[in-house]
PDB file of C-alpha atoms in Angstrom:
ATOM      1  CA  UNK G  30      -7.978  35.269  21.123  1.00 52.00           C
ATOM      2  CA  UNK G  31      -6.745  38.286  20.687  1.00 56.00           C
ATOM      3  CA  UNK G  32      -4.108  39.560  17.656  1.00 59.00           C
ATOM      4  CA  UNK G  33      -1.576  39.485  20.458  1.00 55.00           C
ATOM      5  CA  UNK G  34      -2.183  36.075  21.852  1.00 60.00           C
ATOM      6  CA  UNK G  35      -1.782  34.542  18.151  1.00 66.00           C
ATOM      7  CA  UNK G  36       2.084  34.908  17.625  1.00 71.00           C
ATOM      8  CA  UNK G  37       2.250  33.251  21.042  1.00 73.00           C
ATOM      9  CA  UNK G  38      -0.023  30.250  19.950  1.00 72.00           C
ATOM     10  CA  UNK G  39       1.745  29.940  16.725  1.00 74.00           C
ATOM     11  CA  UNK G  40       5.207  29.973  18.307  1.00 75.00           C
ATOM     12  CA  UNK G  41       4.499  27.363  21.580  1.00 72.00           C
ATOM     13  CA  UNK G  42       2.578  24.999  18.384  1.00 74.00           C
ATOM     14  CA  UNK G  43       5.941  25.130  16.492  1.00 75.00           C
ATOM     15  CA  UNK G  44       7.850  24.008  19.178  1.00 77.00           C
ATOM     16  CA  UNK G  45       6.148  22.029  20.977  1.00 74.00           C
ATOM     17  CA  UNK G  46       5.481  19.609  17.252  1.00 70.00           C
ATOM     18  CA  UNK G  47       7.460  17.223  18.237  1.00 69.00           C
ATOM     19  CA  UNK G  48       6.414  16.279  21.367  1.00 64.00           C
ATOM     20  CA  UNK G  49       2.949  16.139  19.876  1.00 56.00           C
ATOM     21  CA  UNK G  50       3.851  13.741  17.100  1.00 59.00           C
ATOM     22  CA  UNK G  51       5.802  11.883  19.245  1.00 59.00           C
ATOM     23  CA  UNK G  52       2.969  11.127  21.542  1.00 54.00           C
ATOM     24  CA  UNK G  53       0.325  10.809  18.613  1.00 53.00           C
ATOM     25  CA  UNK G  54       2.465   8.612  17.254  1.00 53.00           C
ATOM     26  CA  UNK G  55       3.166   6.278  20.442  1.00 53.00           C
ATOM     27  CA  UNK G  56      -0.619   6.554  21.097  1.00 50.00           C
ATOM     28  CA  UNK G  57      -1.346   5.554  17.370  1.00 51.00           C
ATOM     29  CA  UNK G  58       0.133   3.028  16.962  1.00 53.00           C
ATOM     30  CA  UNK G  59      -1.699   0.057  17.536  1.00 61.00           C
ATOM     31  CA  UNK G  60      -4.664   1.664  14.734  1.00 83.00           C
ATOM     32  CA  UNK G  61      -1.797   2.082  12.629  1.00 92.00           C
ATOM     33  CA  UNK G  62      -1.120  -1.356  11.687  1.00 95.00           C
ATOM     34  CA  UNK G  63      -3.597  -3.747  13.994  1.00 92.00           C
ATOM     35  CA  UNK G  64      -1.774  -7.331  12.968  1.00 95.00           C
ATOM     36  CA  UNK G  65       2.003  -6.495  13.804  1.00 94.00           C
ATOM     37  CA  UNK G  66       3.689  -4.428  16.417  1.00 92.00           C
ATOM     38  CA  UNK G  67       5.485  -1.664  14.572  1.00 93.00           C
ATOM     39  CA  UNK G  68       9.396  -0.923  15.506  1.00 93.00           C
ATOM     40  CA  UNK G  69       9.966   2.723  16.569  1.00 89.00           C
ATOM     41  CA  UNK G  70      11.308   3.774  12.633  1.00 91.00           C
ATOM     42  CA  UNK G  71       7.997   2.348  11.206  1.00 93.00           C
ATOM     43  CA  UNK G  72       5.636   4.440  13.375  1.00 89.00           C
ATOM     44  CA  UNK G  73       3.937   7.651  11.402  1.00 89.00           C
ATOM     45  CA  UNK G  74       1.263  10.110  12.072  1.00 84.00           C
ATOM     46  CA  UNK G  75      -1.335   8.100  10.010  1.00 89.00           C
ATOM     47  CA  UNK G  76      -2.693   4.866   8.621  1.00 94.00           C
ATOM     48  CA  UNK G  77       0.015   4.320   5.489  1.00 95.00           C
ATOM     49  CA  UNK G  78      -0.756   2.132   2.234  1.00 96.00           C
ATOM     50  CA  UNK G  79       1.918  -0.195   4.035  1.00 97.00           C
ATOM     51  CA  UNK G  80       0.384  -0.285   7.091  1.00 97.00           C
ATOM     52  CA  UNK G  81      -3.230  -1.339   5.349  1.00 97.00           C
ATOM     53  CA  UNK G  82      -1.551  -4.153   3.703  1.00 98.00           C
ATOM     54  CA  UNK G  83       0.446  -5.736   6.280  1.00 98.00           C
ATOM     55  CA  UNK G  84      -2.631  -6.085   7.496  1.00 97.00           C
ATOM     56  CA  UNK G  85      -4.863  -7.138   4.857  1.00 97.00           C
ATOM     57  CA  UNK G  86      -2.138  -9.761   4.505  1.00 98.00           C
ATOM     58  CA  UNK G  87      -2.033 -11.021   8.188  1.00 97.00           C
ATOM     59  CA  UNK G  88      -6.484 -10.752   8.186  1.00 97.00           C
ATOM     60  CA  UNK G  89      -6.722 -12.242   4.455  1.00 96.00           C
ATOM     61  CA  UNK G  90      -3.829 -14.370   3.950  1.00 94.00           C
ATOM     62  CA  UNK G  91      -2.287 -15.955   6.892  1.00 90.00           C
ATOM     63  CA  UNK G  92      -1.792 -19.177   5.907  1.00 91.00           C
ATOM     64  CA  UNK G  93       2.401 -20.022   4.715  1.00 93.00           C
ATOM     65  CA  UNK G  94       3.765 -19.675   1.251  1.00 96.00           C
ATOM     66  CA  UNK G  95       1.965 -16.790   0.633  1.00 98.00           C
ATOM     67  CA  UNK G  96       2.654 -15.250  -3.009  1.00 98.00           C
ATOM     68  CA  UNK G  97       2.198 -11.659  -4.037  1.00 98.00           C
ATOM     69  CA  UNK G  98       2.812  -9.164  -6.778  1.00 98.00           C
ATOM     70  CA  UNK G  99       3.162  -5.556  -6.218  1.00 98.00           C
ATOM     71  CA  UNK G 100       2.289  -3.751  -9.699  1.00 98.00           C
ATOM     72  CA  UNK G 101       4.173  -0.183  -9.584  1.00 97.00           C
ATOM     73  CA  UNK G 102       7.049  -0.669  -6.863  1.00 95.00           C
ATOM     74  CA  UNK G 103       8.229   3.175  -7.244  1.00 90.00           C
ATOM     75  CA  UNK G 104      11.181   3.325  -4.314  1.00 92.00           C
ATOM     76  CA  UNK G 105      10.322   0.221  -3.094  1.00 94.00           C
ATOM     77  CA  UNK G 106       9.741   1.475   0.400  1.00 94.00           C
ATOM     78  CA  UNK G 107       5.981  -0.434   0.072  1.00 96.00           C
ATOM     79  CA  UNK G 108       7.677  -3.665  -0.593  1.00 97.00           C
ATOM     80  CA  UNK G 109      10.418  -3.751   2.428  1.00 97.00           C
ATOM     81  CA  UNK G 110       7.637  -2.650   4.846  1.00 97.00           C
ATOM     82  CA  UNK G 111       5.662  -5.835   3.926  1.00 98.00           C
ATOM     83  CA  UNK G 112       8.908  -8.018   3.697  1.00 98.00           C
ATOM     84  CA  UNK G 113       9.307  -7.216   6.846  1.00 97.00           C
ATOM     85  CA  UNK G 114       6.089  -7.736   8.618  1.00 98.00           C
ATOM     86  CA  UNK G 115       4.624 -10.496   7.125  1.00 98.00           C
ATOM     87  CA  UNK G 116       7.196 -13.372   7.140  1.00 97.00           C
ATOM     88  CA  UNK G 117       4.442 -15.859   6.141  1.00 97.00           C
ATOM     89  CA  UNK G 118       5.257 -13.961   1.883  1.00 98.00           C
ATOM     90  CA  UNK G 119       7.297 -17.104   0.380  1.00 98.00           C
ATOM     91  CA  UNK G 120       7.951 -14.248  -2.440  1.00 98.00           C
ATOM     92  CA  UNK G 121       6.842 -10.739  -3.429  1.00 98.00           C
ATOM     93  CA  UNK G 122       7.425 -10.205  -7.487  1.00 98.00           C
ATOM     94  CA  UNK G 123       7.891  -6.258  -7.187  1.00 97.00           C
ATOM     95  CA  UNK G 124       7.254  -5.375 -10.840  1.00 98.00           C
ATOM     96  CA  UNK G 125       7.710  -1.374 -12.167  1.00 97.00           C
ATOM     97  CA  UNK G 126       8.435  -0.716 -15.860  1.00 96.00           C
ATOM     98  CA  UNK G 127      11.404   2.202 -14.043  1.00 94.00           C
ATOM     99  CA  UNK G 128      14.576   0.528 -12.075  1.00 94.00           C
ATOM    100  CA  UNK G 129      14.795   1.396  -8.669  1.00 92.00           C
ATOM    101  CA  UNK G 130      17.069   4.456  -8.399  1.00 92.00           C
ATOM    102  CA  UNK G 131      20.738   3.927  -6.791  1.00 93.00           C
ATOM    103  CA  UNK G 132      19.600   5.183  -3.408  1.00 94.00           C
ATOM    104  CA  UNK G 133      17.161   2.562  -3.090  1.00 94.00           C
ATOM    105  CA  UNK G 134      19.485  -0.103  -4.485  1.00 93.00           C
ATOM    106  CA  UNK G 135      19.422  -2.016  -1.615  1.00 95.00           C
ATOM    107  CA  UNK G 136      16.020  -2.989  -1.764  1.00 94.00           C
ATOM    108  CA  UNK G 137      16.872  -5.553  -4.104  1.00 94.00           C
ATOM    109  CA  UNK G 138      18.936  -6.991  -1.917  1.00 95.00           C
ATOM    110  CA  UNK G 139      16.150  -8.331   0.274  1.00 96.00           C
ATOM    111  CA  UNK G 140      14.989 -11.776   0.836  1.00 96.00           C
ATOM    112  CA  UNK G 141      11.959 -13.362  -0.772  1.00 97.00           C
ATOM    113  CA  UNK G 142      12.051 -10.204  -3.318  1.00 97.00           C
ATOM    114  CA  UNK G 143      12.456 -10.751  -6.962  1.00 97.00           C
ATOM    115  CA  UNK G 144      12.138  -7.606  -9.003  1.00 97.00           C
ATOM    116  CA  UNK G 145      10.568  -7.207 -12.324  1.00 97.00           C
ATOM    117  CA  UNK G 146      11.249  -4.608 -14.817  1.00 96.00           C
ATOM    118  CA  UNK G 147       9.124  -3.820 -17.591  1.00 97.00           C
ATOM    119  CA  UNK G 148       5.307  -3.490 -18.693  1.00 97.00           C
ATOM    120  CA  UNK G 149       2.688  -4.267 -16.265  1.00 97.00           C
ATOM    121  CA  UNK G 150       0.050  -6.134 -18.772  1.00 97.00           C
ATOM    122  CA  UNK G 151       3.250  -7.726 -20.839  1.00 97.00           C
ATOM    123  CA  UNK G 152       4.733  -8.753 -17.278  1.00 98.00           C
ATOM    124  CA  UNK G 153       1.644 -10.391 -16.401  1.00 98.00           C
ATOM    125  CA  UNK G 154       1.320 -12.457 -19.066  1.00 98.00           C
ATOM    126  CA  UNK G 155       3.924 -14.367 -18.085  1.00 98.00           C
ATOM    127  CA  UNK G 156       2.563 -15.737 -15.219  1.00 98.00           C
ATOM    128  CA  UNK G 157      -0.254 -18.250 -15.153  1.00 98.00           C
ATOM    129  CA  UNK G 158      -3.862 -17.970 -14.084  1.00 98.00           C
ATOM    130  CA  UNK G 159      -4.084 -18.429  -9.751  1.00 98.00           C
ATOM    131  CA  UNK G 160      -0.579 -17.987  -9.909  1.00 98.00           C
ATOM    132  CA  UNK G 161      -1.051 -15.369  -6.969  1.00 98.00           C
ATOM    133  CA  UNK G 162      -2.504 -14.642  -3.288  1.00 98.00           C
ATOM    134  CA  UNK G 163      -2.645 -11.407  -3.267  1.00 98.00           C
ATOM    135  CA  UNK G 164      -2.060  -8.647  -6.489  1.00 98.00           C
ATOM    136  CA  UNK G 165      -1.578  -4.785  -5.221  1.00 98.00           C
ATOM    137  CA  UNK G 166      -2.068  -2.671  -8.235  1.00 98.00           C
ATOM    138  CA  UNK G 167      -0.590   0.443  -7.945  1.00 97.00           C
ATOM    139  CA  UNK G 168       1.160   1.999 -11.425  1.00 97.00           C
ATOM    140  CA  UNK G 169       0.013   4.545 -13.411  1.00 96.00           C
ATOM    141  CA  UNK G 170      -3.159   5.952 -12.314  1.00 97.00           C
ATOM    142  CA  UNK G 171      -4.663   6.889 -14.743  1.00 97.00           C
ATOM    143  CA  UNK G 172      -8.223   5.250 -16.553  1.00 98.00           C
ATOM    144  CA  UNK G 173      -6.749   3.818 -18.959  1.00 98.00           C
ATOM    145  CA  UNK G 174      -4.077   2.026 -17.289  1.00 98.00           C
ATOM    146  CA  UNK G 175      -5.635   1.037 -14.244  1.00 98.00           C
ATOM    147  CA  UNK G 176      -8.542  -0.718 -16.423  1.00 98.00           C
ATOM    148  CA  UNK G 177      -5.589  -2.332 -18.440  1.00 98.00           C
ATOM    149  CA  UNK G 178      -4.186  -3.404 -15.426  1.00 98.00           C
ATOM    150  CA  UNK G 179      -6.920  -4.902 -13.691  1.00 98.00           C
ATOM    151  CA  UNK G 180      -7.404  -6.409 -17.026  1.00 98.00           C
ATOM    152  CA  UNK G 181      -4.115  -8.104 -16.994  1.00 98.00           C
ATOM    153  CA  UNK G 182      -3.792  -9.180 -13.010  1.00 98.00           C
ATOM    154  CA  UNK G 183      -6.921 -10.532 -11.948  1.00 98.00           C
ATOM    155  CA  UNK G 184      -7.092 -13.568 -13.363  1.00 98.00           C
ATOM    156  CA  UNK G 185      -2.891 -14.523 -11.866  1.00 98.00           C
ATOM    157  CA  UNK G 186      -5.471 -14.082  -8.385  1.00 98.00           C
ATOM    158  CA  UNK G 187      -6.336 -17.328  -7.106  1.00 97.00           C
ATOM    159  CA  UNK G 188      -9.716 -17.422  -7.045  1.00 96.00           C
ATOM    160  CA  UNK G 189     -10.817 -16.530  -3.339  1.00 96.00           C
ATOM    161  CA  UNK G 190      -7.523 -14.111  -3.223  1.00 97.00           C
ATOM    162  CA  UNK G 191      -7.023 -10.493  -2.759  1.00 98.00           C
ATOM    163  CA  UNK G 192      -6.566  -7.937  -5.715  1.00 98.00           C
ATOM    164  CA  UNK G 193      -6.338  -4.158  -4.224  1.00 98.00           C
ATOM    165  CA  UNK G 194      -5.043  -0.725  -5.214  1.00 98.00           C
ATOM    166  CA  UNK G 195      -4.768   2.906  -4.789  1.00 97.00           C
ATOM    167  CA  UNK G 196      -5.743   5.890  -4.483  1.00 97.00           C
ATOM    168  CA  UNK G 197      -9.653   4.614  -4.726  1.00 98.00           C
ATOM    169  CA  UNK G 198     -11.322   8.272  -4.998  1.00 96.00           C
ATOM    170  CA  UNK G 199      -8.837  10.528  -5.174  1.00 96.00           C
ATOM    171  CA  UNK G 200      -9.122  13.882  -6.418  1.00 96.00           C
ATOM    172  CA  UNK G 201      -5.592  13.420  -7.578  1.00 96.00           C
ATOM    173  CA  UNK G 202      -6.717  10.624  -9.423  1.00 97.00           C
ATOM    174  CA  UNK G 203     -10.240  10.275 -10.344  1.00 97.00           C
ATOM    175  CA  UNK G 204      -9.647   7.379 -13.312  1.00 98.00           C
ATOM    176  CA  UNK G 205      -8.842   4.787 -10.385  1.00 98.00           C
ATOM    177  CA  UNK G 206     -12.573   4.810  -8.992  1.00 98.00           C
ATOM    178  CA  UNK G 207     -13.787   4.907 -12.627  1.00 98.00           C
ATOM    179  CA  UNK G 208     -12.008   2.034 -13.956  1.00 98.00           C
ATOM    180  CA  UNK G 209     -12.481   0.331 -11.076  1.00 98.00           C
ATOM    181  CA  UNK G 210     -16.153   0.730 -10.168  1.00 98.00           C
ATOM    182  CA  UNK G 211     -16.440  -0.006 -13.804  1.00 97.00           C
ATOM    183  CA  UNK G 212     -14.165  -3.466 -13.638  1.00 97.00           C
ATOM    184  CA  UNK G 213     -15.848  -4.708 -10.820  1.00 97.00           C
ATOM    185  CA  UNK G 214     -19.676  -3.945 -11.813  1.00 96.00           C
ATOM    186  CA  UNK G 215     -21.822  -7.242 -10.469  1.00 94.00           C
ATOM    187  CA  UNK G 216     -18.366  -8.733  -9.215  1.00 96.00           C
ATOM    188  CA  UNK G 217     -19.883 -10.760  -6.547  1.00 95.00           C
ATOM    189  CA  UNK G 218     -17.657  -9.689  -3.970  1.00 97.00           C
ATOM    190  CA  UNK G 219     -17.811  -5.988  -2.837  1.00 96.00           C
ATOM    191  CA  UNK G 220     -14.935  -3.311  -2.944  1.00 97.00           C
ATOM    192  CA  UNK G 221     -14.230  -2.422   0.532  1.00 97.00           C
ATOM    193  CA  UNK G 222     -12.090   0.696   1.346  1.00 97.00           C
ATOM    194  CA  UNK G 223      -9.323   1.271   4.216  1.00 96.00           C
ATOM    195  CA  UNK G 224      -7.290   3.977   5.255  1.00 94.00           C
ATOM    196  CA  UNK G 225      -5.068   6.077   2.426  1.00 95.00           C
ATOM    197  CA  UNK G 226      -8.120   4.749  -0.278  1.00 97.00           C
ATOM    198  CA  UNK G 227      -6.750   1.130  -0.127  1.00 98.00           C
ATOM    199  CA  UNK G 228      -9.090  -0.712  -2.120  1.00 98.00           C
ATOM    200  CA  UNK G 229      -9.702  -4.267  -2.648  1.00 98.00           C
ATOM    201  CA  UNK G 230     -12.038  -6.990  -2.846  1.00 98.00           C
ATOM    202  CA  UNK G 231     -11.998 -11.160  -2.857  1.00 98.00           C
ATOM    203  CA  UNK G 232     -11.374 -12.667  -6.164  1.00 95.00           C
TER     204      UNK G 232
END
């Protein structure tokens, strides 16, 4: 490619990008979220953690009255997506140390969502052991915090249930992998890694 055609190519790629992205989203939909058909507004260019979790819930927790905890909620969009595509969830306990911002306050009105503001380990202590079918840990990503969260929430998962988390192997959050590998050393079930650096294993 000559130096004269490069600018034209860049312009063409920029102009056609919306069309290419639209085609990519349409073609990739089934691979982005396998177990529940995505509405147009929820299609993305790649598989996000909420898509992974929807598939994980449908595949590992297909029964009714599933009880889930999400530890580290941020803006709540992950919770909203899960509740939209997983009708078998009876209640999702969404735990965060900070309140949702006014922009995302509408999420607090979602059916089957219970938002709990407080320290992760302190909130975990309020639940009996083996309360949850699935727990997703996505709060403070430091090694110390991940160890603390896993130690606090692991007993709260039912035997045979799922404990999972985010950013395993992330260059920006190396403490996640270190903590998970150490906390589950000798665990009878393997740590499985899915797209978007989501890790999970059975209790």
